[in-house]
Amino acid sequence: MQGIRLRDLPTFIRTANPDDIMFKYNSESVNNAFKADGVILNTFDDLEGEVVLAIKAKYPQLYTLGPLPMLHQQLLPSPNSLESIQSSLWREDGGCLGWLDGREPESVLYVNFGSLITMTREELREFAWGLANSKCPFLWVIRPNVVDGGEDVISEEFREEIRDRGLIVGWCAQERVLGHSSVGGFVTHCGWNSTLESLCEGVPLVCWPFFAEQHMNCLYACARWGIGLEMIDGGSDGLKRGRVEGVVRELMEGEKGREAREKAAEWKERGEAATRPGGSSHTNLERLVNKLRGL
């Protein structure tokens, strides 16, 4: 990975403790992969060509099958084909889709920090008011346990400020939200599923990584693929509402946001090409199926 910085390395590798539980788990996983008949990754060759080639040098039987949402659409075009199989850990609020229906195309900023991220009360407060001060319409998913200690810092004053342009829900059907025509940007923790789901819909990102591999995903989204803007730069002393306001406005209204939107559309086309018959991911799926069938 050319040009990476120490702060971009996954947190479970960037450790001085050899007994760290995640470091040990990942070390064991790497060693176990050498014994496997194949390694399956949710990515596609065009997206991570440099890294895919390096991995193939160690694991020749590599199957890149992503983006999985696009591959699913190719194989099972009906939206209800796998309705019984859900990856969501929380009950979804479907009413937000009706709210999105009443908004202008690409006008709404979608905000979701995934199912595991927690933040301090101060971080949540600064982010909330930065978001409000941007004056941008937004749909914000706030899990009940997103704040350390469980305190609710979303005040009545804040709710009054955003009354006509902001909607807060506990959870939602993310792929359907990202695919909605009114969504024009996504503030994300840069988990891999969220990153790929946004790419599948051509939605640009504001990246605020917290732990695990999220910092690496942020680096690639912003510096390599050109689809994102960083919420916190390397010299920052923490999250400030002025920074949040500025980055949100830049993504939704500025030149950098326009460029990121164009790049996101390009990567969506590349992902579609990879998952169509004859594309790299579609071909790798056929290879995998034939191997499992013993052909």
Coordinates of C-alpha atoms in Angstrom, one line a residue:
M1 CA 0.0 0.0 0.0
Q2 CA 2.0 2.9 -1.3
G3 CA 1.9 6.2 0.7
I4 CA 0.0 5.0 3.8
R5 CA 0.5 6.7 7.1
L6 CA 0.9 5.2 10.6
R7 CA -2.6 6.5 11.5
D8 CA -4.1 4.8 8.6
L9 CA -3.2 1.3 9.8
P10 CA -6.0 -0.8 11.3
T11 CA -6.1 -0.3 15.1
F12 CA -5.8 -4.1 15.6
I13 CA -2.4 -4.0 13.9
R14 CA -1.2 -0.6 15.3
T15 CA -0.5 -2.0 18.7
A16 CA 2.5 -2.6 20.9
N17 CA 0.8 -5.4 22.9
P18 CA 1.3 -8.8 21.3
D19 CA -1.3 -10.2 23.6
D20 CA -4.0 -7.8 22.4
I21 CA -7.1 -10.0 21.7
M22 CA -7.8 -8.5 18.2
F23 CA -4.2 -8.7 17.2
K24 CA -4.0 -12.3 18.1
Y25 CA -7.3 -13.1 16.4
N26 CA -6.2 -11.5 13.2
S27 CA -2.8 -13.2 13.3
E28 CA -4.5 -16.6 13.7
S29 CA -6.9 -15.7 10.8
V30 CA -4.0 -14.9 8.5
N31 CA -2.3 -18.2 9.3
N32 CA -5.5 -20.2 8.9
A33 CA -6.0 -18.7 5.5
F34 CA -2.8 -20.3 4.3
K35 CA -4.5 -23.7 5.0
A36 CA -7.7 -22.9 3.2
D37 CA -8.7 -24.0 -0.3
G38 CA -9.7 -20.5 -1.1
V39 CA -10.1 -16.9 0.2
I40 CA -13.2 -14.9 -0.5
L41 CA -13.2 -11.1 -0.4
N42 CA -16.0 -8.6 -0.7
T43 CA -14.3 -6.3 -3.2
F44 CA -13.5 -6.1 -6.9
D45 CA -10.3 -6.2 -8.8
D46 CA -10.6 -2.7 -10.3
L47 CA -11.2 -1.1 -6.9
E48 CA -8.2 -2.5 -5.1
G49 CA -6.0 -3.9 -7.9
E50 CA -2.6 -3.2 -6.2
V51 CA -3.7 -5.0 -3.0
V52 CA -5.5 -7.8 -4.8
L53 CA -2.3 -8.7 -6.7
A54 CA -0.3 -8.7 -3.5
I55 CA -2.8 -11.0 -1.8
K56 CA -2.9 -13.3 -4.8
A57 CA 0.9 -13.7 -4.5
K58 CA 0.3 -15.4 -1.1
Y59 CA -3.2 -16.8 -1.6
P60 CA -3.5 -17.9 -5.3
Q61 CA -7.0 -19.2 -4.8
L62 CA -8.5 -15.7 -4.2
Y63 CA -12.1 -15.0 -5.1
T64 CA -13.0 -11.3 -5.2
L65 CA -16.8 -11.2 -5.4
G66 CA -17.8 -7.7 -4.7
P67 CA -19.6 -5.4 -4.4
L68 CA -22.0 -8.0 -3.0
P69 CA -25.1 -5.8 -3.2
M70 CA -24.5 -5.4 -6.9
L71 CA -23.7 -9.1 -7.4
H72 CA -27.0 -9.9 -5.6
Q73 CA -28.9 -7.5 -7.9
Q74 CA -27.4 -9.3 -11.0
L75 CA -28.2 -12.8 -9.8
L76 CA -31.6 -12.0 -8.1
P77 CA -33.0 -8.9 -9.7
S78 CA -36.3 -9.0 -7.7
P79 CA -35.9 -6.8 -4.6
N80 CA -37.8 -9.4 -2.6
S81 CA -35.7 -12.4 -3.6
L82 CA -33.8 -12.6 -0.3
E83 CA -36.2 -10.6 1.9
S84 CA -35.9 -13.2 4.7
I85 CA -32.2 -12.7 4.9
Q86 CA -31.4 -9.5 6.8
S87 CA -28.0 -8.3 8.1
S88 CA -29.5 -5.4 10.2
L89 CA -29.0 -5.7 14.0
W90 CA -31.7 -3.1 14.8
R91 CA -35.4 -2.6 14.0
E92 CA -35.7 -0.5 10.9
D93 CA -37.8 2.7 10.7
G94 CA -39.4 2.6 7.2
G95 CA -41.1 6.0 7.6
C96 CA -37.9 7.8 6.7
L97 CA -38.4 6.7 3.1
G98 CA -41.6 8.6 2.8
W99 CA -39.9 11.6 4.3
L100 CA -37.2 11.4 1.7
D101 CA -39.9 11.2 -1.0
G102 CA -40.7 14.9 -0.3
R103 CA -37.2 16.2 -0.7
E104 CA -35.4 17.5 -3.8
P105 CA -33.0 15.2 -5.7
E106 CA -29.5 14.9 -4.1
S107 CA -30.4 17.4 -1.5
V108 CA -30.4 15.3 1.7
L109 CA -27.3 14.3 3.7
Y110 CA -27.6 10.8 5.2
V111 CA -25.8 10.2 8.5
N112 CA -25.1 6.8 10.1
F113 CA -22.2 5.6 12.2
G114 CA -23.0 1.9 12.0
S115 CA -24.0 -0.6 14.6
L116 CA -20.9 -0.5 16.9
I117 CA -19.5 3.0 17.1
T118 CA -19.8 5.0 20.3
M119 CA -18.8 8.6 20.9
T120 CA -18.5 11.0 23.8
R121 CA -21.2 13.5 24.7
E122 CA -19.0 16.3 23.6
E123 CA -18.3 14.7 20.1
L124 CA -22.1 14.1 19.6
R125 CA -22.9 17.7 20.7
E126 CA -20.3 19.3 18.4
F127 CA -21.3 17.1 15.5
A128 CA -25.0 17.8 16.0
W129 CA -24.7 21.6 16.0
G130 CA -22.2 21.6 13.1
L131 CA -24.8 19.6 11.2
A132 CA -27.6 22.0 12.2
N133 CA -25.5 25.1 11.3
S134 CA -24.8 23.8 7.8
K135 CA -28.6 24.3 7.1
C136 CA -28.5 21.1 5.0
P137 CA -31.5 18.8 5.0
F138 CA -30.4 15.5 6.7
L139 CA -31.6 12.1 7.8
W140 CA -29.6 11.0 10.9
V141 CA -29.6 7.6 12.4
I142 CA -28.8 7.7 16.1
R143 CA -28.8 4.4 17.9
P144 CA -29.9 4.4 21.5
N145 CA -26.4 3.4 22.6
V146 CA -24.4 5.7 20.3
V147 CA -23.2 7.9 23.2
D148 CA -20.9 6.6 26.0
G149 CA -22.9 6.3 29.1
G150 CA -26.2 6.4 27.3
E151 CA -27.0 10.1 27.9
D152 CA -29.2 11.8 25.5
V153 CA -27.6 15.1 24.4
I154 CA -30.0 15.9 21.6
S155 CA -31.8 18.8 23.2
E156 CA -35.2 20.3 22.5
E157 CA -33.3 23.4 21.4
F158 CA -31.6 21.3 18.7
R159 CA -34.8 19.6 17.7
E160 CA -36.5 23.0 17.3
E161 CA -33.6 24.2 15.2
I162 CA -33.8 21.3 12.7
R163 CA -37.6 20.9 12.7
D164 CA -38.2 21.6 9.1
R165 CA -35.1 20.0 7.6
G166 CA -33.9 17.2 9.8
L167 CA -35.2 13.8 10.6
I168 CA -33.7 11.6 13.4
V169 CA -34.5 7.8 13.5
G170 CA -33.2 4.9 15.5
W171 CA -32.3 2.7 12.4
C172 CA -33.2 2.4 8.8
A173 CA -32.8 0.2 5.7
Q174 CA -29.5 1.7 4.6
E175 CA -29.3 0.3 1.1
R176 CA -32.7 1.7 0.3
V177 CA -31.9 5.0 1.8
L178 CA -28.6 5.3 -0.2
G179 CA -30.4 4.4 -3.3
H180 CA -33.1 7.1 -2.9
S181 CA -32.9 9.9 -5.4
S182 CA -33.0 12.6 -2.7
V183 CA -29.8 11.5 -1.0
G184 CA -26.8 13.4 -2.1
G185 CA -24.2 12.5 0.5
F186 CA -23.3 10.2 3.4
V187 CA -21.5 10.9 6.6
T188 CA -20.1 7.6 7.6
H189 CA -17.6 5.8 10.0
C190 CA -16.2 4.1 6.9
G191 CA -17.0 0.6 7.8
W192 CA -16.4 -1.6 4.8
N193 CA -20.1 -2.5 4.3
S194 CA -21.2 1.1 4.4
T195 CA -18.3 2.2 2.1
L196 CA -19.3 -0.4 -0.5
E197 CA -23.0 0.3 -0.2
S198 CA -22.4 4.0 -0.9
L199 CA -20.2 3.1 -3.8
C200 CA -22.9 0.9 -5.2
E201 CA -25.3 3.8 -5.3
G202 CA -22.8 6.5 -6.4
V203 CA -23.1 8.5 -3.2
P204 CA -20.1 10.6 -2.1
L205 CA -18.9 10.5 1.5
V206 CA -17.8 12.5 4.5
C207 CA -15.5 10.1 6.3
W208 CA -15.2 10.1 10.1
P209 CA -13.4 6.8 11.0
F210 CA -13.1 5.5 14.6
F211 CA -11.4 2.1 14.9
A212 CA -10.5 -1.2 13.2
E213 CA -9.9 -0.8 9.4
Q214 CA -12.0 2.3 9.1
H215 CA -9.0 4.7 8.9
M216 CA -7.6 2.7 6.0
N217 CA -11.0 2.8 4.2
C218 CA -11.1 6.5 4.8
L219 CA -7.7 6.9 3.2
Y220 CA -8.7 5.0 0.1
A221 CA -12.1 6.7 -0.2
C222 CA -10.6 10.2 0.0
A223 CA -7.0 9.9 -1.4
R224 CA -7.2 7.0 -3.8
W225 CA -10.8 6.8 -5.1
G226 CA -11.7 10.4 -4.8
I227 CA -15.2 9.8 -3.4
G228 CA -14.9 11.3 0.0
L229 CA -13.9 14.2 2.2
E230 CA -12.3 13.7 5.7
M231 CA -14.2 15.0 8.7
I232 CA -11.0 15.4 10.8
D233 CA -7.7 16.1 9.3
G234 CA -4.4 14.9 10.7
G235 CA -3.5 18.1 12.6
S236 CA -6.9 18.5 14.3
D237 CA -7.3 18.4 18.1
G238 CA -10.7 16.9 17.9
L239 CA -14.1 17.4 16.3
K240 CA -15.4 21.0 16.2
R241 CA -18.8 22.2 15.0
G242 CA -17.2 24.7 12.6
R243 CA -15.3 21.9 10.9
V244 CA -18.5 19.8 10.6
E245 CA -20.4 22.7 9.1
G246 CA -17.7 23.4 6.6
V247 CA -17.2 19.9 5.4
V248 CA -20.9 19.2 5.1
R249 CA -21.4 22.3 3.0
E250 CA -18.4 21.5 0.8
L251 CA -19.7 18.0 0.1
M252 CA -23.3 19.1 -0.6
E253 CA -22.6 22.4 -2.4
G254 CA -18.9 22.9 -3.1
E255 CA -16.5 22.1 -5.9
K256 CA -14.9 19.2 -4.0
G257 CA -18.3 17.7 -3.4
R258 CA -19.1 17.9 -7.1
E259 CA -15.9 16.2 -7.9
A260 CA -16.5 13.5 -5.3
R261 CA -20.0 12.9 -6.7
E262 CA -18.6 12.5 -10.2
K263 CA -16.0 10.0 -9.0
A264 CA -18.6 8.1 -7.0
A265 CA -20.7 7.8 -10.2
E266 CA -17.7 6.5 -12.1
W267 CA -16.9 3.8 -9.4
K268 CA -20.6 2.8 -9.4
E269 CA -20.2 2.1 -13.2
R270 CA -17.0 0.1 -12.5
G271 CA -18.7 -2.0 -9.9
E272 CA -21.6 -2.7 -12.2
A273 CA -19.1 -3.8 -14.9
A274 CA -17.4 -6.1 -12.4
T275 CA -20.6 -7.9 -11.4
R276 CA -22.2 -8.3 -14.8
P277 CA -21.7 -11.5 -16.8
G278 CA -18.1 -11.5 -18.0
G279 CA -17.0 -9.1 -15.3
S280 CA -14.3 -10.0 -12.8
S281 CA -16.5 -10.6 -9.8
H282 CA -19.2 -12.5 -11.8
T283 CA -16.4 -14.7 -13.3
N284 CA -14.9 -15.3 -9.9
L285 CA -18.3 -16.4 -8.5
E286 CA -18.6 -18.9 -11.4
R287 CA -15.0 -20.2 -10.5
L288 CA -16.0 -20.6 -6.9
V289 CA -19.2 -22.4 -7.6
N290 CA -17.4 -24.8 -10.0
K291 CA -14.7 -25.5 -7.4
L292 CA -17.3 -26.2 -4.7
R293 CA -19.1 -28.5 -7.2
G294 CA -15.8 -30.3 -7.9
L295 CA -15.8 -29.4 -11.6

